[in-house]
Short mmCIF file of C-alpha atoms in Angstrom, two decimals:
data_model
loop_
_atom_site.label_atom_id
_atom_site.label_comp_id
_atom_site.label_asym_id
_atom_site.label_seq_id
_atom_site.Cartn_x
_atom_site.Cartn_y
_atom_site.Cartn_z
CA UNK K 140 -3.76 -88.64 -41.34
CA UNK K 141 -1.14 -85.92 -42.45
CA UNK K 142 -3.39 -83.15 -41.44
CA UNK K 143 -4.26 -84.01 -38.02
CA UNK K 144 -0.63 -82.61 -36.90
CA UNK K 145 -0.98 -79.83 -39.08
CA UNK K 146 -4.13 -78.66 -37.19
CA UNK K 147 -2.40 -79.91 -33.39
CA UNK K 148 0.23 -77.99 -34.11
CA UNK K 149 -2.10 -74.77 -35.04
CA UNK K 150 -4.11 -75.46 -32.07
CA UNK K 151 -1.41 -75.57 -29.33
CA UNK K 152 0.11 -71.99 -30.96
CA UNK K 153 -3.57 -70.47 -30.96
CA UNK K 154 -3.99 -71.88 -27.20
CA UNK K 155 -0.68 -70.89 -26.12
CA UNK K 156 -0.70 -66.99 -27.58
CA UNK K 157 -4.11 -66.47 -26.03
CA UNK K 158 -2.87 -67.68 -22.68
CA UNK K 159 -0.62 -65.12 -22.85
CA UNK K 160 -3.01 -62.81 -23.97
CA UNK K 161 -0.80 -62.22 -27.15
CA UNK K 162 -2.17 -61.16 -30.10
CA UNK K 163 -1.77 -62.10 -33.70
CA UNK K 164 -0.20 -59.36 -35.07
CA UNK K 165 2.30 -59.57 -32.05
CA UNK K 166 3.28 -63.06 -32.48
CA UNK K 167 3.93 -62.27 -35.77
CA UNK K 168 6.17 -59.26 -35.32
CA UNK K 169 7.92 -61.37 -32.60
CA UNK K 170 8.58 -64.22 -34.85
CA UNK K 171 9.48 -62.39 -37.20
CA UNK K 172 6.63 -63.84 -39.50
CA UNK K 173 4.10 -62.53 -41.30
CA UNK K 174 0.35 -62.00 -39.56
CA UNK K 175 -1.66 -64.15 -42.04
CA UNK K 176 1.00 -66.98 -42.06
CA UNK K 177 0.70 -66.94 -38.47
CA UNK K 178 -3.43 -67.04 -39.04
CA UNK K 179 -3.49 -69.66 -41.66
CA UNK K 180 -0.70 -71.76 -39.16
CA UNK K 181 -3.22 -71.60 -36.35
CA UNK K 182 -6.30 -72.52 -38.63
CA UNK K 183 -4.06 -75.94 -39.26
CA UNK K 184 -3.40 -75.17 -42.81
CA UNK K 185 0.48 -75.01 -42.85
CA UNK K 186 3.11 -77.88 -43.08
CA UNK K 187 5.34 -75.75 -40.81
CA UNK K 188 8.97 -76.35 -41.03
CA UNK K 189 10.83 -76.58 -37.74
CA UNK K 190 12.84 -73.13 -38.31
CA UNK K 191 9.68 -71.27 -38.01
CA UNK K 192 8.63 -73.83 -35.16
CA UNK K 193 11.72 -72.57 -33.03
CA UNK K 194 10.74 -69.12 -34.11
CA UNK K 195 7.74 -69.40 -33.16
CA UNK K 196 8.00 -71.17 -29.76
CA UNK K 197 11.16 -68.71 -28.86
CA UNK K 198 8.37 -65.51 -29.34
CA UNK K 199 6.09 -67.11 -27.01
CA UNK K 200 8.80 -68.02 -24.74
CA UNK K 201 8.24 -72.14 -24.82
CA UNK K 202 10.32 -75.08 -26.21
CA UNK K 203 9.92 -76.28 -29.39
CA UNK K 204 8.92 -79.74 -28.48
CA UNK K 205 5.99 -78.22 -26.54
CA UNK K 206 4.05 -76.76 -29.96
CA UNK K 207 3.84 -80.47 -30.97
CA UNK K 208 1.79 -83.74 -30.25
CA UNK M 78 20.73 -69.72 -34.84
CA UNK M 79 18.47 -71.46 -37.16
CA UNK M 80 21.35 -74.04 -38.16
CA UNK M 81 21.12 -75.23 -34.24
CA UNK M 82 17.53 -77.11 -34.53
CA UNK M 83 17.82 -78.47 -37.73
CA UNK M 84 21.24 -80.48 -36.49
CA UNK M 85 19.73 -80.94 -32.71
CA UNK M 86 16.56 -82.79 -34.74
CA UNK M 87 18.74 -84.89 -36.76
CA UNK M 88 21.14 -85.87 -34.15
CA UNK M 89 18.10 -87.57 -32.37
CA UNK M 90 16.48 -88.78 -34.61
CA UNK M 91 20.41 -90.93 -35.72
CA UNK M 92 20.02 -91.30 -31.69
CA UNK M 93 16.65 -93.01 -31.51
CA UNK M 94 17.13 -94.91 -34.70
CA UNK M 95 20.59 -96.48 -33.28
CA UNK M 96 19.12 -97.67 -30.47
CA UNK M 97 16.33 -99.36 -31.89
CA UNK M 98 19.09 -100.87 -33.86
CA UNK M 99 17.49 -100.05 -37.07
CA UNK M 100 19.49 -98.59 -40.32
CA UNK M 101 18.80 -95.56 -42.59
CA UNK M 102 17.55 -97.92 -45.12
CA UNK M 103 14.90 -99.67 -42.52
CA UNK M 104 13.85 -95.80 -41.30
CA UNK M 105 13.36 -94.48 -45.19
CA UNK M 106 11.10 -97.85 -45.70
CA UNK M 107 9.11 -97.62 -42.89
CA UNK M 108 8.49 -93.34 -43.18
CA UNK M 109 7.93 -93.84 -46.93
CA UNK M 110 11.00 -91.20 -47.27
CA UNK M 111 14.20 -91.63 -49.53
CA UNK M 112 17.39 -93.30 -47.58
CA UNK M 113 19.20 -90.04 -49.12
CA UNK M 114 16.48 -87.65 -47.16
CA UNK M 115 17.05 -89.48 -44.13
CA UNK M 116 20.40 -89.48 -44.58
CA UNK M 117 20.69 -85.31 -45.13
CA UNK M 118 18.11 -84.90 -42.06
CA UNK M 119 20.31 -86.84 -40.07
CA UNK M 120 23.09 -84.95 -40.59
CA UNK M 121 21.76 -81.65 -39.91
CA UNK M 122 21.22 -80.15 -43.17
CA UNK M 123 17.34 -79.90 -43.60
CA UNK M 124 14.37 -77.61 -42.49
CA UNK M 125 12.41 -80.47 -42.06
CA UNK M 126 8.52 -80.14 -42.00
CA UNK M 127 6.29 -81.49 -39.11
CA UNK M 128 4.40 -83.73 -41.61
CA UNK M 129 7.43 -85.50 -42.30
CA UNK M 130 8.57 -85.21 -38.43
CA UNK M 131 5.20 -87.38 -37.86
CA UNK M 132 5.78 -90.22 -40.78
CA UNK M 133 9.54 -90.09 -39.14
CA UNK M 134 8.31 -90.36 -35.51
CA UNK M 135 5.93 -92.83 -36.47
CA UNK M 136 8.25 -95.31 -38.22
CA UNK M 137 10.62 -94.89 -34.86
CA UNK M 138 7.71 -95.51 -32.54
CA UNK M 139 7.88 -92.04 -30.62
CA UNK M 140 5.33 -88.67 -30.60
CA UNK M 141 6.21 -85.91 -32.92
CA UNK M 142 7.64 -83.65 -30.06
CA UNK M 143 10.11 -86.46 -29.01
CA UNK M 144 12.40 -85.19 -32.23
CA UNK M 145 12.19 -81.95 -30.81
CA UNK M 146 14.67 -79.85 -28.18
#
């Protein structure tokens, strides 16, 4: 049960970066977050906190509401 | 900066949980969190995780993003 927002969460990042055609290691540098956290977030192995939700959703210009279910 | 999501998420989630009429006590039952937690969440002063968003969101009857700006 606790995972299954764990790997929503990952998904919608994922889907939204490649929408913008954004890669990894630029999400990352806009976020302010390291490349493999950013990986391992979008492979729906991270209990994300909601700072690094809102810096997250700021570098790929969306609210914060819309990375989760 | 960060400060501002961490008290916008607690001030709905005291929102939410007023209006269902329900106390901090009823909301740490029900999420299977400590009345203390709730009580620091609610008043701006954690970086909550989105596991613990979802038992929250849960117990108040409402998605995940619903606690979010």
């Amino acid at each position: 049960m606790t995972d299954d927002i764990k790997v929503a969460v990952g998904m919608r990042i994922k889907e939204i970066r490649l929408a913008l055609g954004m890669s990894q290691e630029e999400l990352a540098f806009k976020s302010g977050l390291h490349r493999t956290y950013i990986s391992s977030i979008e492979r729906g192995e991270r209990n994300i906190s909601i700072i690094n939700i809102q810096k997250i959703s700021r570098a790929l210009g969306v609210r914060p509401k819309d990375l989760l279910p």
